[in-house]
PDB file of C-alpha atoms and ligand atoms in Angstrom:
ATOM      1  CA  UNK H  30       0.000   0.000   0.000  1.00 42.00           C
ATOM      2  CA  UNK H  31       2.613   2.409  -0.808  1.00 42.00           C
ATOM      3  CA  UNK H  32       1.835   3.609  -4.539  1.00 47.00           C
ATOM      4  CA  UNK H  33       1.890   7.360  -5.033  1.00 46.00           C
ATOM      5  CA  UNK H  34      -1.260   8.563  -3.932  1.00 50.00           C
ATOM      6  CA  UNK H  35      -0.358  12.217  -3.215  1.00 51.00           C
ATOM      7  CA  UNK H  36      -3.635  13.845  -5.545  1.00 49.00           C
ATOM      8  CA  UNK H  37      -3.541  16.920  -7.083  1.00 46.00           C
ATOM      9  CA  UNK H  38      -7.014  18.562  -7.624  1.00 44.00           C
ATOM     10  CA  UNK H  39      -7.851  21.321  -9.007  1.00 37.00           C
ATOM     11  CA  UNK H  40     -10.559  21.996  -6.131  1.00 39.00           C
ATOM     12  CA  UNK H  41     -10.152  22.626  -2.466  1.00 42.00           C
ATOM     13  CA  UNK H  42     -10.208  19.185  -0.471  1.00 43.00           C
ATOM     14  CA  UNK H  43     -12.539  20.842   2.014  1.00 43.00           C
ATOM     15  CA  UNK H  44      -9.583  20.714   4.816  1.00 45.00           C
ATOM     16  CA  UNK H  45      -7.755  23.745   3.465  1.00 41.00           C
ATOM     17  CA  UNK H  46      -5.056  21.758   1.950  1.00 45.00           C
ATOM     18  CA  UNK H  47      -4.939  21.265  -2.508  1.00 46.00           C
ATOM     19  CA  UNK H  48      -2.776  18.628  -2.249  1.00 63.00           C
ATOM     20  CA  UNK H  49      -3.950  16.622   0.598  1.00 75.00           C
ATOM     21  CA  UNK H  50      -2.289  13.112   1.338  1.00 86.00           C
ATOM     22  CA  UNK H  51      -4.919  10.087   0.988  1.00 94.00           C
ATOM     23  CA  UNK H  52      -4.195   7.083   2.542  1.00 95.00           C
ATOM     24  CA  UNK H  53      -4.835   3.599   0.460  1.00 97.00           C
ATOM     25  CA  UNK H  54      -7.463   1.528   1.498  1.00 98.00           C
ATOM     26  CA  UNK H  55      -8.153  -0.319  -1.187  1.00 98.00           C
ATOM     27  CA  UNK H  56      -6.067  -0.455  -4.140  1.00 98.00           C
ATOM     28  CA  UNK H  57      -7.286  -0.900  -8.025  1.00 98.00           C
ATOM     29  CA  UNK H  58      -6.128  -4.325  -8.076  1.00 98.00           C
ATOM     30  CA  UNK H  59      -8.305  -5.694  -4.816  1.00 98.00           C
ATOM     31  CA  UNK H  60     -11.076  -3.848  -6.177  1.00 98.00           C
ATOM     32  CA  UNK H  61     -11.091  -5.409  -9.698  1.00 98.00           C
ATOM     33  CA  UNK H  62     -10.770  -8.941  -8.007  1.00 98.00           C
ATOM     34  CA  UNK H  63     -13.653  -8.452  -5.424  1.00 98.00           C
ATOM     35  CA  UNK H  64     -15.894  -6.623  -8.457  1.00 98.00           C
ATOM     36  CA  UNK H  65     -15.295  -9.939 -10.301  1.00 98.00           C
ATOM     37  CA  UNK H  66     -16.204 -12.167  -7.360  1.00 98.00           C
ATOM     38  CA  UNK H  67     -19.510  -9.788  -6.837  1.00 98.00           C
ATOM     39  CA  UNK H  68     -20.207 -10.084 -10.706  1.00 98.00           C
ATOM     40  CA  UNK H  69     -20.038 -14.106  -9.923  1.00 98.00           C
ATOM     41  CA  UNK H  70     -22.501 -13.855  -7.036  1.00 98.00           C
ATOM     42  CA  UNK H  71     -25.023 -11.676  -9.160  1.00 98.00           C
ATOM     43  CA  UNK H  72     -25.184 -14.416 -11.669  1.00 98.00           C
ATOM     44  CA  UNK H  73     -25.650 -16.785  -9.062  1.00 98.00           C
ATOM     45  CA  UNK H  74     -29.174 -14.787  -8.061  1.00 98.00           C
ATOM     46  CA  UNK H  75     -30.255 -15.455 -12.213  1.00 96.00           C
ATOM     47  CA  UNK H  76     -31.449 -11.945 -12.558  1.00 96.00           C
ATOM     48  CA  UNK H  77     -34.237 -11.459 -15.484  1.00 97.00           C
ATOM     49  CA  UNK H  78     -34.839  -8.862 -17.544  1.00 98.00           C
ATOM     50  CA  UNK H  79     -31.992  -6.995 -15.492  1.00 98.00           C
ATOM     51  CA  UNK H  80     -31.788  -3.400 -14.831  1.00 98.00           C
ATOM     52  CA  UNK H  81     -29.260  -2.003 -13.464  1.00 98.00           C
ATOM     53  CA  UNK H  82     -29.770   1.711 -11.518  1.00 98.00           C
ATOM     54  CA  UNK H  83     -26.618   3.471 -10.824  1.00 98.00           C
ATOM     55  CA  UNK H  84     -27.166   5.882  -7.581  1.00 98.00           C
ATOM     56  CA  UNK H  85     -25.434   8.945  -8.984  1.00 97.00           C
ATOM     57  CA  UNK H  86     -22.604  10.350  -8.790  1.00 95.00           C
ATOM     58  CA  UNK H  87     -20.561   8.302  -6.167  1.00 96.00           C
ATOM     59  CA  UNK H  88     -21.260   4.638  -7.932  1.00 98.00           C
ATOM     60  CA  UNK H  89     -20.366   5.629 -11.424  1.00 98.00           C
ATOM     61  CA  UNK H  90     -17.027   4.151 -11.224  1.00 98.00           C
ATOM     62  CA  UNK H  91     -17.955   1.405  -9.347  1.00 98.00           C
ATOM     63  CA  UNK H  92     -20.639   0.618 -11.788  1.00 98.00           C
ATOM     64  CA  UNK H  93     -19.195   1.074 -14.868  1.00 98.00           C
ATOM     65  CA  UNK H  94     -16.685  -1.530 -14.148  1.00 98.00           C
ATOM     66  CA  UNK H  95     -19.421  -4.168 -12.634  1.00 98.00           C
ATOM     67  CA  UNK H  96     -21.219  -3.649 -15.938  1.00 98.00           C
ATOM     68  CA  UNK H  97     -17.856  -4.774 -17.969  1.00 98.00           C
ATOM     69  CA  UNK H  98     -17.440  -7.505 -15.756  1.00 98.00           C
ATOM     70  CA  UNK H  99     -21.236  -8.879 -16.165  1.00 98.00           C
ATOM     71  CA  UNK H 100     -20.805  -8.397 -19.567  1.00 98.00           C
ATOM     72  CA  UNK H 101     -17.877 -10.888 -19.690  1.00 97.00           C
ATOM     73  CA  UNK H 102     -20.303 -13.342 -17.192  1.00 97.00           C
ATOM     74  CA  UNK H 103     -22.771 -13.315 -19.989  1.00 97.00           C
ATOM     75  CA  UNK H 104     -24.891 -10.626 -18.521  1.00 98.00           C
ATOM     76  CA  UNK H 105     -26.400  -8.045 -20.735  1.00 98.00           C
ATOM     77  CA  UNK H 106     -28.264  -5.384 -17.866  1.00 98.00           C
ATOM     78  CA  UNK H 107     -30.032  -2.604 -19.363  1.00 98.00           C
ATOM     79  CA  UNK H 108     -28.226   0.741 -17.413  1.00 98.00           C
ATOM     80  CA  UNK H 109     -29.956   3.476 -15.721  1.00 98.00           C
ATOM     81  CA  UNK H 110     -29.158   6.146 -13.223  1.00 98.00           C
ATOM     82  CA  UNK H 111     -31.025   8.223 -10.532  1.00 98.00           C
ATOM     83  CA  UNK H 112     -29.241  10.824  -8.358  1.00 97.00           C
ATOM     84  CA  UNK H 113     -31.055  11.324  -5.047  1.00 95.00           C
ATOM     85  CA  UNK H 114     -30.240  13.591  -2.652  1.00 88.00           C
ATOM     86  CA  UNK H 115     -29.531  12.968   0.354  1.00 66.00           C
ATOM     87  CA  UNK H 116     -25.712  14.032   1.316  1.00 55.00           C
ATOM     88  CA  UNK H 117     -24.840  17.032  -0.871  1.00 49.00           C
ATOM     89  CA  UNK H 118     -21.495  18.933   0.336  1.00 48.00           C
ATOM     90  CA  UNK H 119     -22.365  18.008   3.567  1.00 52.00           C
ATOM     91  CA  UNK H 120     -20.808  15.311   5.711  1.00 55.00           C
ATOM     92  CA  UNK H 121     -23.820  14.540   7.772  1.00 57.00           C
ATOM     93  CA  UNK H 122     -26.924  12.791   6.395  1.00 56.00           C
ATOM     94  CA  UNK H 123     -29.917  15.495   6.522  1.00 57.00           C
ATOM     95  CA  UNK H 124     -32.336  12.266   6.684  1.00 64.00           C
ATOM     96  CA  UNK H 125     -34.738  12.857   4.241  1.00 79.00           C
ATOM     97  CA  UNK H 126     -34.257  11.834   0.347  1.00 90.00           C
ATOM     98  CA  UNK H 127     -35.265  13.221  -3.081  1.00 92.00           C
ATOM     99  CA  UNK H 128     -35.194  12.016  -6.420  1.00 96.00           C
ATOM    100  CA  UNK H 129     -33.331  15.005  -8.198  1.00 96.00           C
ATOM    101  CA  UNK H 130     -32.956  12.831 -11.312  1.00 97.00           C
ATOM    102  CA  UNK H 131     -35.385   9.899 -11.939  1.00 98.00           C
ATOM    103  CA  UNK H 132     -34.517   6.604 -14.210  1.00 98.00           C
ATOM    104  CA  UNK H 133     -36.393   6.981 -17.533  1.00 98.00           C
ATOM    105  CA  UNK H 134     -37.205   3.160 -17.944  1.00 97.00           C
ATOM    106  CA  UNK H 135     -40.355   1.528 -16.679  1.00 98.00           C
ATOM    107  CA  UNK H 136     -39.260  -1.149 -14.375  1.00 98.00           C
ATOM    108  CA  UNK H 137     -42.924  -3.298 -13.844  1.00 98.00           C
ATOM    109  CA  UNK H 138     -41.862  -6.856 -13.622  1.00 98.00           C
ATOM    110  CA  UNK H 139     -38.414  -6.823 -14.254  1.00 98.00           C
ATOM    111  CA  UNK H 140     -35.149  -7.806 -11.655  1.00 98.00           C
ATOM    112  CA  UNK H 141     -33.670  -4.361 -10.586  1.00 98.00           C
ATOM    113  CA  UNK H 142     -30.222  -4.101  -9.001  1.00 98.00           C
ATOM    114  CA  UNK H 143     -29.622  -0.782  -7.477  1.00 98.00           C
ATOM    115  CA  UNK H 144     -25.444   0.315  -7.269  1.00 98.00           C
ATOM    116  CA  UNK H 145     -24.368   2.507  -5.062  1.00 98.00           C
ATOM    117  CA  UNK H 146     -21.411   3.316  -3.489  1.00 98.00           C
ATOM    118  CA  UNK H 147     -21.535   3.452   0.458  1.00 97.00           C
ATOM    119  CA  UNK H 148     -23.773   1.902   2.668  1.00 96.00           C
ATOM    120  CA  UNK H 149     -24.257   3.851   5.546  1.00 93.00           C
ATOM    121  CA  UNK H 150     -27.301   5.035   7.313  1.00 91.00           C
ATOM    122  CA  UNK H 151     -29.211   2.904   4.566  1.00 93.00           C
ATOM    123  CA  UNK H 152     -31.404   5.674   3.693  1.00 92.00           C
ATOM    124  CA  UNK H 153     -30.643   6.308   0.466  1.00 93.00           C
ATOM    125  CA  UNK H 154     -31.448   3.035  -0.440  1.00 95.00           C
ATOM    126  CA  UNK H 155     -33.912   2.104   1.861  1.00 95.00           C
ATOM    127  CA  UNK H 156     -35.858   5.517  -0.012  1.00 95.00           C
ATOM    128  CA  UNK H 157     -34.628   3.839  -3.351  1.00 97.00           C
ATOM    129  CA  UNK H 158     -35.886   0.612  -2.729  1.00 97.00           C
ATOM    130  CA  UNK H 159     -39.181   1.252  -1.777  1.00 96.00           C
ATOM    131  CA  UNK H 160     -39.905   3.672  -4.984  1.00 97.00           C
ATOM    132  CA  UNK H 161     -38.806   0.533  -7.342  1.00 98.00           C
ATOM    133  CA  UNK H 162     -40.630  -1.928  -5.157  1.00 98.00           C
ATOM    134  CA  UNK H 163     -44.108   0.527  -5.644  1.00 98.00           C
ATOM    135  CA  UNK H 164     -43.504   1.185  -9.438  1.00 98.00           C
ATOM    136  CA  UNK H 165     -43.806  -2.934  -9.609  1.00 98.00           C
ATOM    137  CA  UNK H 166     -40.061  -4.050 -10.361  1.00 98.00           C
ATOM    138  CA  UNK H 167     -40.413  -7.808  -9.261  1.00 98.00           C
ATOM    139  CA  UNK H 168     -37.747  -7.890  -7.473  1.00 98.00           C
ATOM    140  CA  UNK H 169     -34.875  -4.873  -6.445  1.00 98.00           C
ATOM    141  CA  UNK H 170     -31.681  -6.407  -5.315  1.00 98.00           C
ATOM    142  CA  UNK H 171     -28.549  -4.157  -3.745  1.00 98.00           C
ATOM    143  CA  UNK H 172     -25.109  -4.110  -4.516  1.00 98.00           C
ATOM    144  CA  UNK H 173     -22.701  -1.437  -2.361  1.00 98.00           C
ATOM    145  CA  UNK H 174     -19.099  -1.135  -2.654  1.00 98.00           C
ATOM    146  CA  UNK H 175     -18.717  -1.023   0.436  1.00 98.00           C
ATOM    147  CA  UNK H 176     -20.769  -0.924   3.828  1.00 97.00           C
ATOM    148  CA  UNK H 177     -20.457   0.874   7.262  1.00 94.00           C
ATOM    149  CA  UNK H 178     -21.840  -1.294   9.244  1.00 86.00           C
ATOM    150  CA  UNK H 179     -22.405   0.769  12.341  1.00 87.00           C
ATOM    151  CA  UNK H 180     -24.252   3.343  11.083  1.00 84.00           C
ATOM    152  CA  UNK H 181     -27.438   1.467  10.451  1.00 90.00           C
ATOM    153  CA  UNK H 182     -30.710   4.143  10.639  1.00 90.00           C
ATOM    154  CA  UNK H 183     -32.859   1.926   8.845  1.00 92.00           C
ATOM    155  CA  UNK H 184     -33.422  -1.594   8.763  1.00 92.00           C
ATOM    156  CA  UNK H 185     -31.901  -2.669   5.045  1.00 95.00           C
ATOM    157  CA  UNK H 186     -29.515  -5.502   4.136  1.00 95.00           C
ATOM    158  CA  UNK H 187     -27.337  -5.132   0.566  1.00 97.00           C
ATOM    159  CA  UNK H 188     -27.268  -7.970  -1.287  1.00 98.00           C
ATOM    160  CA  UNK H 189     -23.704  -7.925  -2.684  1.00 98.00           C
ATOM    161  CA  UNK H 190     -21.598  -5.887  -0.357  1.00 98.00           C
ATOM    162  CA  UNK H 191     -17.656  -4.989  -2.007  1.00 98.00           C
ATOM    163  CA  UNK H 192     -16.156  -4.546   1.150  1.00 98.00           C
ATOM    164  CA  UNK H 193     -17.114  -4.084   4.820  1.00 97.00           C
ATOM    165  CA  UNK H 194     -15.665  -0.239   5.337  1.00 95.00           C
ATOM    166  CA  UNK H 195     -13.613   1.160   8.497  1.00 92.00           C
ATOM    167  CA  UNK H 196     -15.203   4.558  10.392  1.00 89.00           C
ATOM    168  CA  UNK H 197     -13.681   6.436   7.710  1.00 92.00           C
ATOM    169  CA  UNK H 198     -14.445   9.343   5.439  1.00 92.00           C
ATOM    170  CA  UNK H 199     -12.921   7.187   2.026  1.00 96.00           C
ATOM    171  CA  UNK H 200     -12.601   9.311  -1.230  1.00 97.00           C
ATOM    172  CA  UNK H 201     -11.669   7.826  -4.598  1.00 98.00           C
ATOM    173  CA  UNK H 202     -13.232   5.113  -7.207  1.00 98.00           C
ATOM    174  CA  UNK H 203     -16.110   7.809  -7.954  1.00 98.00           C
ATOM    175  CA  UNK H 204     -16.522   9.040  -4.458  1.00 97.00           C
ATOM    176  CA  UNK H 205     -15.516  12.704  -3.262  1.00 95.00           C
ATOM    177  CA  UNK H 206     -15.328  15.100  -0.502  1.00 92.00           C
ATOM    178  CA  UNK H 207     -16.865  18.165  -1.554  1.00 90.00           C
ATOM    179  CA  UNK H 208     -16.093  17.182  -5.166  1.00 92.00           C
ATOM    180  CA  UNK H 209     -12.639  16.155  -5.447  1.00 94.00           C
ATOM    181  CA  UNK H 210     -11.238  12.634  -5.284  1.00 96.00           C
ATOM    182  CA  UNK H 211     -13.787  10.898  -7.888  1.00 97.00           C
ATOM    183  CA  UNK H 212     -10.856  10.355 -10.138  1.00 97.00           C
ATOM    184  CA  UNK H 213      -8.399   8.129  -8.172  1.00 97.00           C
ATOM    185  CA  UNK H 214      -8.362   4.338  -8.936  1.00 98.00           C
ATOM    186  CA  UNK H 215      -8.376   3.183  -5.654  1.00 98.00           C
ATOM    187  CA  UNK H 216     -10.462   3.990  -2.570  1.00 98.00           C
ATOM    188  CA  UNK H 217      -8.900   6.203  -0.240  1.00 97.00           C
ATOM    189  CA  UNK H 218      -9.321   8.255   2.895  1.00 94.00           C
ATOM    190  CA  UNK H 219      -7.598  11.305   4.195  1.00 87.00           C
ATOM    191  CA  UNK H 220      -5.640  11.043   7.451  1.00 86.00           C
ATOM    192  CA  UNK H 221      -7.068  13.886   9.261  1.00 72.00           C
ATOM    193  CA  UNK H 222     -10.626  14.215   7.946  1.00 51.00           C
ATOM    194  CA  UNK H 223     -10.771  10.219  10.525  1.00 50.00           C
ATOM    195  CA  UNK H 224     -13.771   9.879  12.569  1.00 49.00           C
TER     196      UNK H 224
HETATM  197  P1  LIG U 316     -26.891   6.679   3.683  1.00 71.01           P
HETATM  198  O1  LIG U 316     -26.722   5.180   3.661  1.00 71.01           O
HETATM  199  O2  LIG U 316     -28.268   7.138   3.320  1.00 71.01           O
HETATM  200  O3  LIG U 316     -26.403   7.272   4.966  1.00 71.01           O
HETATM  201  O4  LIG U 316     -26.043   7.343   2.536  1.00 71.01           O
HETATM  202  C1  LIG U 316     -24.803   6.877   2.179  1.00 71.01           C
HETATM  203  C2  LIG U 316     -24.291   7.875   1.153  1.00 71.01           C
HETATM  204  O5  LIG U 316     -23.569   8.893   1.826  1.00 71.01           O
HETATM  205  C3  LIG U 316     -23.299   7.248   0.189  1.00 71.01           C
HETATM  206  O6  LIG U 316     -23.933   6.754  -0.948  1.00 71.01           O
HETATM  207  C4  LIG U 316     -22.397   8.415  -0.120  1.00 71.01           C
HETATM  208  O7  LIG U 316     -22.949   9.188  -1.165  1.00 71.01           O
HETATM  209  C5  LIG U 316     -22.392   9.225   1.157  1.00 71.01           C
HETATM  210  N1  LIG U 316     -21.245   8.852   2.004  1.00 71.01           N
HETATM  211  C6  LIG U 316     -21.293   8.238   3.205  1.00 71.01           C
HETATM  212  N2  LIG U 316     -20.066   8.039   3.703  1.00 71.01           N
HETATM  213  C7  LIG U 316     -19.222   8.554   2.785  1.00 71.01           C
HETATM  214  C8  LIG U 316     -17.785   8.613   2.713  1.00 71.01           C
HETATM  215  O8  LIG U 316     -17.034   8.143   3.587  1.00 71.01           O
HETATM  216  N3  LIG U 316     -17.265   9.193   1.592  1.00 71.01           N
HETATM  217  C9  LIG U 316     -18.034   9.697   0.586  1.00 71.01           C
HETATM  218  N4  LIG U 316     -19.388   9.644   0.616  1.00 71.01           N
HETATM  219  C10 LIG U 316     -19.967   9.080   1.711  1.00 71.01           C
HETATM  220 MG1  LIG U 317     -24.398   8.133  -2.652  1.00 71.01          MG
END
């Protein structure tokens, strides 16, 4: 765990510091591996008539390499994304969730599997599940990078869970701290943003 991971941005970190060190938690190449073990348990479950529902913006990363890898498992999802709010800048979940931008494919009978990148709270996707559940998907399955385990607020269980997460603040693989950080391959957190 000792590649280069000193990451310029072009924004402010949030901590006062443009360059800030992030430590490694997981790098590109145990990510890739677990994605492809995940990809291996989602065929397992014999989805039909798959969609696939990207929470925007932190999955996209995460997501657009699961798709690749169900691809090459003989999967062919259809791909959607929804953004919901629920975080925003800030580093506390307000509670309550909106759809900013909705999926645009009817999802009546059909196997959903919602990505996203963090299970925390379980909010987000507690809010998410229900609305596919009572637009008639016949069945919504979850798939989260990775989960903090502790910070349950609602009563959900992901299906496919990437990695069980430390009490960190990560960054990287698509997810940011006000903004920056989406861009690094692997997941990281910053020292002195720790919980
Ligand atoms: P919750 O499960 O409703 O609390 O929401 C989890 C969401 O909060 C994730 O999808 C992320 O968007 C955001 N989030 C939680 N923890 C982190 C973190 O450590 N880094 C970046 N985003 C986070
Ligand atoms: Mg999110």
């Amino acid at each position: 765990m000792t590649e280069d991971t000193t990451a310029p941005t072009a924004a402010d970190a949030g901590h006062g510091s443009r360059n800030a060190r992030i430590e490694v938690l997981f790098d590109a190449e145990t990510i890739a591996e677990r994605n492809r073990e995940l990809v291996a348990d989602i065929v397992k479950a014999a989805p039909e008539k798959l969609v696939v529902i990207a929470v925007l913006k932190g999955s996209f990363v995460f997501a657009a390499d699961l798709i690749r890898s169900m691809h090459h498992a003989g999967l062919a999802p259809e791909v959607e994304f929804i953004t919901l709010s629920s975080y925003r800048d800030a580093r506390i979940s307000s509670g309550h969730v909106t759809v900013l931008r909705d999926i645009e494919t009817d999802v009546r009978g059909r196997d959903v599997l919602l990505i996203d990148d963090i299970l925390e709270s379980g909010r987000t996707l507690a809010f998410a599940k229900d609305l596919l559940a009572a637009r008639g998907a016949r069945r919504v399955m979850v798939c989260v990078l990775l989960e903090k385990p502790h910070k349950r607020a609602v009563q959900i269980e992901a299906d496919f869970v990437g990695f069980k997460c430390p009490d960190y603040f990560v960054v990287g693989y698509g997810m940011d701290v006000s903004h920056a950080f989406r861009q690094l391959p692997f997941i990281g957190y910053i020292p002195e943003a720790e919980k």
